[in-house]
Coordinates of C-alpha atoms in Angstrom, one line a residue:
Chain M
M1 CA 29.8 -2.3 2.6
K2 CA 32.6 -0.9 0.5
K3 CA 32.2 -3.9 -1.7
I4 CA 28.6 -2.9 -2.6
L5 CA 29.4 0.7 -3.0
G6 CA 32.4 0.1 -5.2
P7 CA 30.9 -0.7 -8.6
I8 CA 28.0 1.7 -8.2
A9 CA 30.3 4.5 -7.2
L10 CA 32.3 3.9 -10.3
M11 CA 29.2 3.8 -12.4
V12 CA 28.0 7.1 -10.9
L13 CA 31.4 8.7 -11.4
L14 CA 31.4 7.7 -15.0
M15 CA 27.8 8.8 -15.4
S16 CA 28.4 12.1 -13.8
F17 CA 31.3 12.8 -16.1
Q18 CA 29.0 12.3 -19.0
T19 CA 25.9 14.0 -17.7
A20 CA 27.4 16.9 -15.7
P21 CA 30.6 17.9 -17.5
K22 CA 30.2 21.5 -16.4
K23 CA 30.1 20.6 -12.8
A24 CA 33.1 18.4 -13.1
A25 CA 35.0 21.1 -14.9
Q26 CA 34.0 23.6 -12.4
V27 CA 35.5 21.8 -9.5
T28 CA 38.6 20.9 -11.5
K29 CA 39.3 17.7 -9.8
P30 CA 41.6 15.4 -11.6
A31 CA 40.7 11.8 -10.6
V32 CA 38.5 11.5 -7.5
K33 CA 39.8 8.2 -6.2
S34 CA 40.7 8.6 -2.6
V35 CA 38.1 10.0 -0.2
V36 CA 38.4 13.7 -0.1
T37 CA 37.9 15.3 3.3
T38 CA 38.0 18.9 2.3
A39 CA 34.7 20.7 2.2
N40 CA 34.0 20.7 -1.6
P41 CA 30.2 20.6 -2.0
A42 CA 30.2 19.5 -5.6
A43 CA 32.5 16.6 -5.0
S44 CA 30.6 15.7 -1.9
I45 CA 27.3 15.7 -3.7
E46 CA 28.7 13.4 -6.4
R47 CA 30.0 10.9 -3.8
G48 CA 26.8 11.3 -1.9
K49 CA 24.8 10.3 -4.9
A50 CA 26.6 6.9 -5.0
V51 CA 25.8 6.4 -1.3
Y52 CA 22.1 7.4 -2.0
L53 CA 21.8 4.9 -4.9
S54 CA 23.0 2.0 -2.9
Q55 CA 21.6 2.8 0.6
C56 CA 18.6 5.0 0.3
L57 CA 17.1 4.9 -3.2
S58 CA 15.0 1.7 -2.7
C59 CA 12.9 3.5 -0.1
H60 CA 13.2 7.2 -0.8
Q61 CA 13.0 6.7 -4.6
V62 CA 14.8 8.4 -7.6
D63 CA 12.7 11.5 -7.2
G64 CA 13.3 11.8 -3.5
G65 CA 9.5 11.6 -3.2
G66 CA 9.5 8.5 -1.0
V67 CA 6.3 6.4 -0.9
P68 CA 3.1 8.1 0.3
H69 CA 2.1 6.8 3.8
L70 CA 5.1 4.5 3.8
N71 CA 8.5 6.1 3.3
A72 CA 8.9 9.8 4.1
P73 CA 9.9 12.0 1.2
L74 CA 13.3 13.7 1.3
D75 CA 12.5 16.2 -1.5
G76 CA 10.8 19.2 0.0
A77 CA 10.9 17.9 3.6
T78 CA 11.2 20.6 6.3
A79 CA 13.7 18.6 8.4
V80 CA 15.9 17.6 5.5
V81 CA 16.7 21.1 4.4
G82 CA 16.4 22.5 7.9
K83 CA 19.1 24.2 10.0
D84 CA 19.2 21.4 12.6
K85 CA 21.6 19.1 10.7
A86 CA 22.2 17.0 13.9
K87 CA 18.6 15.8 13.6
I88 CA 19.0 14.3 10.2
I89 CA 22.5 13.0 10.9
S90 CA 21.1 11.2 13.9
I91 CA 18.2 9.7 11.8
V92 CA 20.7 8.2 9.4
L93 CA 22.9 6.9 12.3
K94 CA 20.0 5.5 14.4
G95 CA 17.4 4.9 11.9
M96 CA 13.8 5.9 12.5
T97 CA 10.9 3.7 13.7
D98 CA 8.8 6.1 15.7
R99 CA 5.3 6.9 14.6
V100 CA 5.7 10.6 14.4
E101 CA 4.1 13.2 12.2
I102 CA 6.4 14.5 9.4
D103 CA 5.1 17.6 7.7
G104 CA 1.5 16.5 8.5
E105 CA 1.8 12.9 7.5
F106 CA 2.6 9.6 9.2
Y107 CA 4.8 7.0 7.6
S108 CA 4.3 3.3 8.1
N109 CA 7.7 1.8 7.6
N110 CA 10.9 1.4 9.5
M111 CA 14.2 2.9 8.5
A112 CA 17.1 0.8 9.8
P113 CA 20.2 2.4 11.3
H114 CA 23.1 3.2 9.0
K115 CA 25.9 3.6 11.6
E116 CA 28.3 1.5 9.6
L117 CA 28.6 4.3 7.0
T118 CA 31.6 6.5 7.6
D119 CA 31.4 10.1 8.7
Q120 CA 32.4 11.1 5.2
Q121 CA 29.7 8.9 3.6
I122 CA 27.0 10.3 5.8
A123 CA 28.1 13.8 5.2
D124 CA 28.2 13.1 1.5
V125 CA 24.8 11.5 1.3
L126 CA 23.1 14.2 3.4
T127 CA 24.8 16.9 1.3
Y128 CA 23.5 15.2 -1.8
V129 CA 20.0 14.9 -0.4
R130 CA 20.0 18.6 0.8
N131 CA 21.0 19.6 -2.8
S132 CA 18.9 17.4 -5.0
W133 CA 15.5 17.7 -6.6
T134 CA 14.0 20.9 -5.3
N135 CA 16.2 21.0 -2.2
K136 CA 18.9 23.6 -1.6
A137 CA 20.7 23.8 1.6
S138 CA 24.2 23.9 3.1
A139 CA 26.5 21.0 3.1
V140 CA 27.0 18.6 6.0
T141 CA 30.6 18.0 7.0
P142 CA 32.2 14.9 8.4
A143 CA 33.1 16.8 11.5
E144 CA 29.4 17.5 12.1
V145 CA 28.6 13.7 11.7
K146 CA 31.4 12.8 14.1
A147 CA 30.1 15.1 16.8
V148 CA 26.6 13.6 16.6
R149 CA 28.0 10.0 16.5
A150 CA 30.0 10.8 19.7
K151 CA 26.9 11.9 21.5
I152 CA 24.9 8.8 20.4
K153 CA 27.5 6.3 21.6
Chain X
M1 CA -16.9 20.3 12.2
K2 CA -18.4 22.9 9.8
K3 CA -15.1 24.6 9.4
S4 CA -13.3 21.5 8.1
F5 CA -16.0 21.0 5.5
S6 CA -16.3 24.6 4.4
V7 CA -13.6 24.7 1.7
L8 CA -14.9 21.5 0.1
S9 CA -18.5 22.7 0.5
L10 CA -17.7 25.9 -1.2
A11 CA -16.0 24.1 -4.1
L12 CA -18.9 21.7 -4.5
L13 CA -21.4 24.6 -4.3
A14 CA -19.5 26.5 -6.9
L15 CA -19.8 23.4 -9.1
G16 CA -23.5 23.5 -8.6
F17 CA -23.7 20.5 -6.3
S18 CA -25.6 20.5 -3.1
A19 CA -23.5 21.2 0.0
F20 CA -21.4 18.8 1.9
T21 CA -23.6 18.0 4.9
P22 CA -22.3 16.3 8.0
G23 CA -24.5 13.7 9.6
N24 CA -26.6 11.2 7.7
K25 CA -29.9 12.8 6.7
P26 CA -32.3 10.9 4.6
V27 CA -32.3 12.0 1.0
K28 CA -35.0 12.0 -1.6
N29 CA -34.5 9.7 -4.5
I30 CA -35.0 11.9 -7.5
A31 CA -34.5 9.2 -10.1
V32 CA -34.1 5.5 -10.1
N33 CA -30.5 4.7 -10.9
T34 CA -30.8 2.8 -14.1
A35 CA -27.7 1.7 -16.0
G36 CA -29.1 3.3 -19.1
A37 CA -28.8 6.8 -17.6
V38 CA -25.2 6.4 -16.6
V39 CA -22.8 7.3 -19.4
P40 CA -19.0 7.1 -19.4
D41 CA -16.9 10.3 -19.2
P42 CA -15.7 11.4 -22.7
D43 CA -12.2 10.1 -21.9
N44 CA -13.3 7.2 -19.8
A45 CA -12.1 9.2 -16.8
G46 CA -8.5 8.7 -18.1
L47 CA -8.7 4.9 -17.9
K48 CA -7.8 2.3 -20.6
L49 CA -10.3 -0.5 -20.7
P50 CA -11.2 -3.5 -22.8
A51 CA -13.5 -2.9 -25.8
G52 CA -17.1 -2.3 -24.7
F53 CA -16.3 -0.9 -21.3
G54 CA -16.5 2.7 -20.2
A55 CA -15.7 4.6 -17.0
L56 CA -16.8 7.7 -15.2
K57 CA -15.5 9.4 -12.2
V58 CA -18.2 9.3 -9.5
A59 CA -16.4 11.8 -7.3
E60 CA -12.9 13.1 -6.7
G61 CA -10.8 14.9 -4.1
L62 CA -12.3 12.8 -1.2
G63 CA -9.0 12.1 0.6
K64 CA -7.4 8.8 1.1
T65 CA -10.2 6.6 0.0
R66 CA -9.3 3.0 0.8
H67 CA -11.8 0.2 0.7
I68 CA -15.3 0.9 -0.6
V69 CA -18.7 -0.7 -0.7
V70 CA -21.9 0.0 -2.6
N71 CA -25.3 -0.5 -0.9
A72 CA -28.4 -1.9 -2.6
Q73 CA -29.5 1.6 -3.5
G74 CA -26.2 2.4 -5.3
D75 CA -24.8 4.7 -2.7
V76 CA -21.0 4.4 -2.3
Y77 CA -19.5 4.2 1.2
A78 CA -15.7 4.9 1.3
K79 CA -13.4 4.4 4.3
I80 CA -10.8 7.1 4.7
M81 CA -7.3 6.3 6.0
G82 CA -5.1 8.3 8.3
K83 CA -5.9 11.5 10.1
V84 CA -9.6 12.3 9.5
A85 CA -11.6 15.4 10.5
E86 CA -14.5 14.8 12.8
G87 CA -17.3 13.0 11.1
K88 CA -15.2 12.3 8.0
G89 CA -13.9 8.8 8.7
I90 CA -16.5 7.2 6.4
L91 CA -18.0 9.1 3.4
K92 CA -21.2 8.3 1.7
L93 CA -21.7 9.3 -1.9
H94 CA -25.2 9.7 -3.1
D95 CA -26.2 10.1 -6.8
A96 CA -29.5 12.0 -6.7
N97 CA -30.3 12.3 -10.4
G98 CA -29.2 8.9 -11.7
D99 CA -26.4 10.1 -13.9
G100 CA -23.8 8.1 -12.0
K101 CA -22.1 11.2 -10.5
S102 CA -22.2 11.8 -6.8
D103 CA -24.4 14.8 -5.9
E104 CA -24.2 14.6 -2.2
T105 CA -21.5 13.6 0.2
T106 CA -22.2 12.9 3.8
G107 CA -19.7 11.9 6.5
M108 CA -19.6 10.0 9.7
G109 CA -17.1 8.3 12.1
N110 CA -14.0 9.9 13.6
Y111 CA -11.4 7.2 13.0
G112 CA -9.2 6.7 10.0
G113 CA -8.9 3.2 8.6
T114 CA -9.1 0.9 5.6
G115 CA -11.8 -1.8 5.9
I116 CA -15.4 -1.4 5.1
T117 CA -18.2 -3.7 4.0
I118 CA -21.9 -4.4 4.2
K119 CA -23.5 -7.6 5.3
N120 CA -26.9 -8.7 6.6
G121 CA -28.2 -5.2 7.4
Y122 CA -25.0 -3.8 8.9
L123 CA -22.2 -1.6 7.7
Y124 CA -18.8 -2.7 9.1
A125 CA -15.8 -0.5 9.2
S126 CA -12.3 -0.7 10.8
S127 CA -9.8 1.6 12.3
D128 CA -6.2 0.2 12.6
E129 CA -7.1 -1.3 16.0
E130 CA -10.8 -1.9 16.1
V131 CA -13.8 -2.9 14.1
F132 CA -17.2 -1.3 14.4
R133 CA -20.6 -1.9 12.9
Y134 CA -23.7 0.2 12.3
K135 CA -27.3 -0.9 11.6
I136 CA -28.5 0.2 8.2
S137 CA -32.1 0.9 7.2
E138 CA -34.1 -0.7 4.3
K139 CA -33.0 2.3 2.3
G140 CA -29.4 1.5 2.9
D141 CA -28.7 4.5 5.3
V142 CA -26.9 4.1 8.5
I143 CA -29.7 4.6 11.0
D144 CA -27.7 6.4 13.7
P145 CA -24.0 7.2 13.0
S146 CA -23.5 7.9 16.7
K147 CA -24.5 4.3 17.5
A148 CA -21.3 2.5 16.5
E149 CA -21.1 -1.0 18.0
K150 CA -17.5 -1.9 18.7
I151 CA -17.3 -5.6 17.9
I152 CA -13.5 -6.0 17.9
T153 CA -11.0 -4.2 19.9
G154 CA -7.3 -4.1 20.9
L155 CA -5.8 -5.4 17.6
K156 CA -2.0 -5.2 17.2
K157 CA -1.0 -2.1 15.4
G158 CA 2.7 -1.7 14.6
N159 CA 4.6 0.9 12.6
Q160 CA 4.0 -1.1 9.4
H161 CA 1.2 -3.0 7.7
E162 CA -1.2 -1.7 10.3
T163 CA -4.4 -1.4 8.3
K164 CA -7.2 -3.9 9.1
S165 CA -9.1 -5.2 6.1
I166 CA -12.3 -7.1 6.7
T167 CA -14.8 -9.5 5.0
L168 CA -17.6 -11.7 6.3
D169 CA -18.8 -15.2 5.5
N170 CA -22.4 -16.4 5.4
A171 CA -22.2 -18.1 8.8
G172 CA -21.9 -15.0 11.0
N173 CA -18.2 -14.6 11.1
I174 CA -16.0 -11.7 10.3
Y175 CA -12.4 -12.1 9.1
V176 CA -9.7 -9.4 9.9
N177 CA -6.3 -9.1 8.5
I178 CA -3.7 -8.3 11.1
G179 CA -0.5 -7.5 9.2
A180 CA 3.0 -8.3 10.4
Y181 CA 4.7 -5.2 11.7
S182 CA 7.9 -6.3 10.0
N183 CA 9.3 -7.1 6.5
S184 CA 10.7 -10.5 7.3
C185 CA 10.9 -10.8 11.1
Q186 CA 14.6 -9.8 11.2
E187 CA 16.2 -9.1 14.5
L188 CA 16.5 -5.5 13.2
D189 CA 13.8 -4.8 10.6
R190 CA 15.1 -3.9 7.1
K191 CA 18.8 -4.0 8.3
P192 CA 21.1 -5.6 5.7
G193 CA 22.3 -9.0 6.9
S194 CA 20.2 -9.1 10.1
M195 CA 18.9 -12.6 10.6
G196 CA 15.3 -13.8 11.3
R197 CA 13.9 -14.4 14.8
M198 CA 13.1 -18.1 15.4
P199 CA 10.3 -18.7 16.0
C200 CA 9.0 -15.4 14.8
P201 CA 7.2 -13.9 17.8
I202 CA 5.1 -11.5 15.6
L203 CA 3.0 -14.5 14.5
D204 CA 1.3 -14.7 17.9
S205 CA -0.7 -11.5 17.4
A206 CA -0.2 -10.6 13.7
G207 CA 0.9 -11.9 10.3
G208 CA -2.4 -13.7 9.7
I209 CA -6.2 -13.6 9.4
W210 CA -8.2 -13.7 12.6
Q211 CA -11.9 -14.8 12.7
F212 CA -14.4 -13.2 15.1
K213 CA -18.2 -13.3 15.6
A214 CA -19.8 -10.6 13.5
D215 CA -22.4 -9.7 16.2
K216 CA -20.5 -9.9 19.5
L217 CA -19.3 -6.8 21.3
N218 CA -15.7 -5.9 22.3
Q219 CA -14.0 -9.1 21.2
S220 CA -10.2 -9.2 21.6
Y221 CA -7.7 -11.8 20.7
G222 CA -9.0 -14.1 23.4
E223 CA -12.3 -14.5 21.7
G224 CA -10.9 -14.6 18.2
V225 CA -9.5 -17.5 16.3
R226 CA -6.2 -17.3 14.4
Y227 CA -7.8 -18.6 11.2
A228 CA -4.7 -18.6 9.0
T229 CA -1.1 -17.6 9.7
G230 CA 2.1 -17.0 7.9
L231 CA 0.6 -14.1 5.9
R232 CA 2.9 -11.1 5.9
N233 CA 0.2 -8.5 5.0
V234 CA -3.1 -8.8 3.3
V235 CA -5.0 -5.8 2.2
G236 CA -7.2 -7.2 -0.6
L237 CA -9.4 -10.1 0.6
D238 CA -12.9 -11.4 -0.2
W239 CA -15.2 -14.1 0.9
N240 CA -16.1 -16.1 -2.2
T241 CA -19.8 -16.9 -1.7
Q242 CA -19.9 -19.3 -4.7
L243 CA -17.1 -21.4 -3.2
D244 CA -17.8 -20.5 0.4
Q245 CA -14.2 -19.8 1.0
L246 CA -11.9 -17.0 2.0
F247 CA -9.5 -15.7 -0.6
V248 CA -6.7 -13.3 0.2
M249 CA -3.9 -11.4 -1.7
M250 CA -0.6 -11.3 0.2
H251 CA 1.9 -8.5 -0.1
G252 CA 5.2 -10.3 -0.5
R253 CA 8.4 -9.4 1.3
D254 CA 10.7 -6.6 0.2
D255 CA 14.4 -6.0 -0.2
L256 CA 16.0 -9.3 -1.1
H257 CA 19.0 -7.6 -2.7
N258 CA 19.2 -4.7 -0.4
L259 CA 19.3 -6.9 2.7
F260 CA 21.3 -9.8 1.2
P261 CA 23.4 -8.4 -1.7
D262 CA 25.7 -11.4 -1.8
L263 CA 22.7 -13.7 -2.5
Y264 CA 20.4 -11.7 -4.7
T265 CA 20.9 -9.2 -7.5
E266 CA 19.0 -6.0 -8.1
K267 CA 17.0 -7.8 -10.7
D268 CA 16.1 -10.5 -8.2
N269 CA 15.1 -7.7 -5.8
A270 CA 12.7 -6.4 -8.4
E271 CA 11.3 -9.7 -9.5
L272 CA 11.1 -11.7 -6.3
P273 CA 9.0 -12.8 -4.6
A274 CA 5.6 -13.0 -6.3
E275 CA 2.6 -11.3 -5.0
T276 CA 0.4 -14.2 -4.2
M277 CA -3.3 -15.3 -4.0
F278 CA -4.3 -17.9 -1.4
A279 CA -7.5 -19.8 -1.0
L280 CA -7.6 -20.3 2.7
K281 CA -8.9 -23.0 5.0
K282 CA -8.9 -22.8 8.8
G283 CA -5.5 -23.6 10.2
D284 CA -3.5 -22.9 7.0
N285 CA 0.0 -21.5 7.2
A286 CA 1.3 -19.6 4.2
G287 CA 4.9 -19.6 5.3
W288 CA 5.9 -16.0 6.1
P289 CA 8.6 -15.1 7.3
Y290 CA 10.3 -18.5 6.8
T291 CA 9.6 -18.8 3.0
Y292 CA 8.7 -16.7 0.0
Y293 CA 7.3 -17.7 -3.4
D294 CA 9.6 -17.7 -6.4
P295 CA 7.3 -17.3 -9.5
A296 CA 10.0 -18.4 -12.0
Q297 CA 10.8 -21.6 -10.1
H298 CA 7.1 -22.1 -9.1
K299 CA 8.4 -22.9 -5.6
K300 CA 8.4 -21.8 -2.0
M301 CA 12.0 -20.8 -1.1
V302 CA 13.6 -20.5 2.3
A303 CA 14.0 -16.8 3.1
P304 CA 17.6 -15.6 3.4
E305 CA 17.0 -14.5 7.0
Y306 CA 16.4 -18.2 7.8
G307 CA 19.3 -19.7 5.9
G308 CA 18.0 -19.5 2.3
D309 CA 20.2 -18.7 -0.6
G310 CA 17.7 -18.4 -3.5
K311 CA 18.0 -22.1 -4.2
K312 CA 16.9 -23.9 -1.0
E313 CA 13.3 -25.0 -1.3
G314 CA 10.9 -24.2 1.6
S315 CA 9.0 -26.7 3.8
K316 CA 6.0 -28.5 2.3
E317 CA 4.1 -27.8 5.5
Y318 CA 3.2 -24.3 4.1
I319 CA 0.4 -24.0 1.6
D320 CA 1.1 -23.0 -2.0
P321 CA -0.5 -19.9 -3.5
I322 CA -3.2 -20.6 -6.2
M323 CA -1.9 -17.8 -8.3
A324 CA 1.2 -15.7 -8.5
F325 CA 1.7 -12.2 -9.8
P326 CA 4.8 -10.0 -10.5
A327 CA 6.6 -8.8 -7.4
H328 CA 5.8 -5.8 -5.3
M329 CA 2.7 -4.6 -7.2
A330 CA 0.8 -4.3 -3.9
P331 CA -2.6 -5.9 -4.3
N332 CA -4.9 -3.7 -2.2
G333 CA -8.3 -4.8 -3.4
L334 CA -9.8 -8.2 -4.3
L335 CA -13.4 -8.7 -5.5
F336 CA -15.1 -11.7 -6.9
Y337 CA -17.5 -10.5 -9.6
T338 CA -21.0 -11.9 -9.2
G339 CA -22.9 -9.3 -11.4
N340 CA -24.7 -9.7 -14.7
Q341 CA -23.8 -6.4 -16.3
F342 CA -20.4 -7.6 -17.6
P343 CA -20.0 -10.3 -20.3
A344 CA -20.4 -13.8 -19.0
R345 CA -16.7 -14.6 -18.8
Y346 CA -16.3 -12.1 -16.0
K347 CA -18.8 -13.9 -13.7
N348 CA -17.2 -15.4 -10.6
G349 CA -13.8 -14.3 -11.8
A350 CA -11.6 -12.1 -9.6
F351 CA -10.7 -8.4 -10.0
I352 CA -7.6 -7.2 -8.2
A353 CA -6.5 -3.6 -7.6
F354 CA -2.7 -3.3 -7.7
H355 CA -1.8 -0.2 -5.8
G356 CA 1.6 -0.1 -7.6
S357 CA 5.2 -0.9 -6.6
W358 CA 8.0 1.0 -5.0
N359 CA 10.4 -1.8 -4.1
R360 CA 11.6 -2.5 -7.7
A361 CA 13.8 0.5 -7.8
P362 CA 16.1 1.2 -9.6
L363 CA 14.2 -1.0 -12.1
P364 CA 10.9 0.4 -13.5
Q365 CA 7.9 0.2 -11.1
E366 CA 4.9 -2.0 -11.9
G367 CA 1.2 -2.2 -11.1
Y368 CA -1.0 0.9 -10.8
Y369 CA -3.8 -1.0 -12.5
V370 CA -6.7 -3.3 -12.0
V371 CA -6.3 -6.9 -13.1
F372 CA -8.9 -9.6 -14.0
V373 CA -8.3 -13.3 -13.3
P374 CA -10.8 -15.6 -15.0
F375 CA -11.9 -18.5 -12.9
E376 CA -13.2 -21.9 -14.2
N377 CA -14.7 -24.5 -11.9
G378 CA -13.7 -22.5 -8.9
K379 CA -10.1 -22.3 -9.8
P380 CA -8.1 -19.5 -11.5
T381 CA -7.2 -20.3 -15.0
G382 CA -3.6 -19.3 -14.3
K383 CA -3.8 -16.3 -16.6
W384 CA -4.4 -12.7 -15.7
E385 CA -5.0 -9.7 -17.7
V386 CA -4.8 -5.9 -17.1
F387 CA -8.4 -4.8 -17.0
A388 CA -8.2 -1.1 -16.2
N389 CA -5.0 0.9 -16.7
G390 CA -4.0 4.5 -16.9
F391 CA -4.5 5.4 -13.2
S392 CA -0.9 6.7 -12.9
G393 CA -1.3 9.0 -15.8
M394 CA 2.3 8.2 -16.9
E395 CA 3.6 6.0 -19.7
T396 CA 7.0 5.5 -18.2
G397 CA 9.1 6.4 -15.1
V398 CA 6.3 6.3 -12.6
T399 CA 7.2 6.6 -9.0
P400 CA 4.8 6.3 -6.1
R401 CA 4.7 10.0 -5.6
S402 CA 4.4 11.0 -9.3
A403 CA 1.5 8.6 -9.9
Q404 CA -1.6 10.7 -10.3
H405 CA -3.9 7.9 -9.0
R406 CA -3.3 4.6 -7.2
P407 CA -6.1 2.0 -7.3
C408 CA -6.9 0.6 -3.9
G409 CA -10.4 -0.6 -3.1
L410 CA -13.0 -2.4 -5.3
A411 CA -16.7 -2.8 -5.0
Q412 CA -19.6 -4.1 -7.1
G413 CA -22.8 -2.0 -7.5
P414 CA -26.3 -3.4 -7.5
D415 CA -26.4 -3.1 -11.3
G416 CA -23.1 -5.0 -11.7
S417 CA -20.9 -1.9 -12.2
L418 CA -17.4 -2.2 -10.9
Y419 CA -16.2 0.6 -8.6
V420 CA -12.5 1.4 -8.0
S421 CA -11.2 3.8 -5.4
D422 CA -7.9 5.8 -5.6
D423 CA -6.3 6.7 -2.3
S424 CA -3.9 9.2 -3.8
K425 CA -6.3 11.9 -5.1
G426 CA -9.5 10.4 -3.6
S427 CA -11.3 9.6 -6.8
I428 CA -14.0 6.9 -7.1
Y429 CA -14.3 5.4 -10.6
R430 CA -17.3 3.4 -11.9
I431 CA -16.7 1.0 -14.7
I432 CA -19.7 0.0 -16.8
Y433 CA -20.2 -2.3 -19.8
N434 CA -22.0 -0.8 -22.7
G435 CA -20.9 -3.1 -25.5
K436 CA -23.2 -5.6 -27.2

């Protein structure tokens, strides 16, 4: 997994320095090399973007719009920006194959579990997803992921 | 029932159309629908077409209009997918004044679904588990919408590829696609590295085309015949009456790179495998999930879930496609053109509606257009051309959600017009030829 993430993460880091200099300056981080566990939303969002590109983008798309009737959208979705973070953490860990209504629609595809991602990676990707496109919501922390993971096992 | 229609009715009334009436009341024919009275919209309804062709929007805002069929009188029947309001599973569009635009919409049926067709005095329509038929009158109207004869029941419906497309032959049989509820029959669907189940148990009840009697009630698998197998998911299919043979368009598998990143690149992911056209004979096996078709190598390859690596060629026991198209474009409609309105080269050729891709990301998506494939002596020439484009309304950067329209179903009118449905905004297009 790390292997796949590596080059893309680097790319994104490079990209983000070019495209979002303000953000990078704001958080005044020297070189983000090691995994940071402190709750720094901007840094988490940037790391989360790399996870999103390699693990989620194919289905949920660049615009977070998903695929109508097939892959649920993340942009504008009630659960994604909702207060119940445990719910979306659990979806990433366990995947989702139930035929359930999401914001009035059904989606005909299966999302595989992503439990091999670290607590940090899941926190990052969900923080990214909760703060991209039109979404705006609080960060997800590794501790929150850890708590949900413990209950699932 | 009235309530669910009221908003639309109001909108239609405001536009000066007659109200949306539930049920299926006979309507007076005000004018005979001659091709001469039908003119393209000023902008060809937003479509780009070959010279001499024009397009108009028959109707819009109908919902998830999937497959469509046009009766001998020129009325369009559209099957609506997903959750439908009572009496709105099938919509009938009637053009009262002969200008090509729908003036009256009536609805029937309480089930969502994709398949719809007309054959030998019956309208056939499918939910995701059943197939029904309704007797139609000389005037092309369903005689009694409450008298649905359930001819097929209990079909497998998973959380994927669950729509049931239908077509009939000239010998009293109906063919139903039962899509595989899986991408490639992995132990864990769409899980990176998960290997394929051997033999794939899905193929017993799905992943193929089943044949049933067109006039027998309540048939389940027991009475059906697995006509062809190894077909992941077919949405566009048509019985070619000239060749007396079933043709299908298969949606190829997804995620080669995402699932096996050591064996396939992102570019491979976007360009493999081909979307494929098959001419089927009874007993054929098209190879899913064991193989996929590589359009660059012109070969069936072993799927990575079954030990493939992008180089290992697949077994010869599986049939070859007769035509390959770019990956992931999602062929949702197939129609052999038998009309006389279009220039002669179109006759007996195939139109294909490509719904548009999602699984090429992060590379640009493809499709979102209607293609024409010329046929000569019963075989595709091997070339295909974009016939109608512009559905998405975007030049670049289209995503499935941002596309304004997504072509899905195809039908031919009695005058040889080609109809295209869009299941994103519920538009029905009519393409006519007015060149010389």
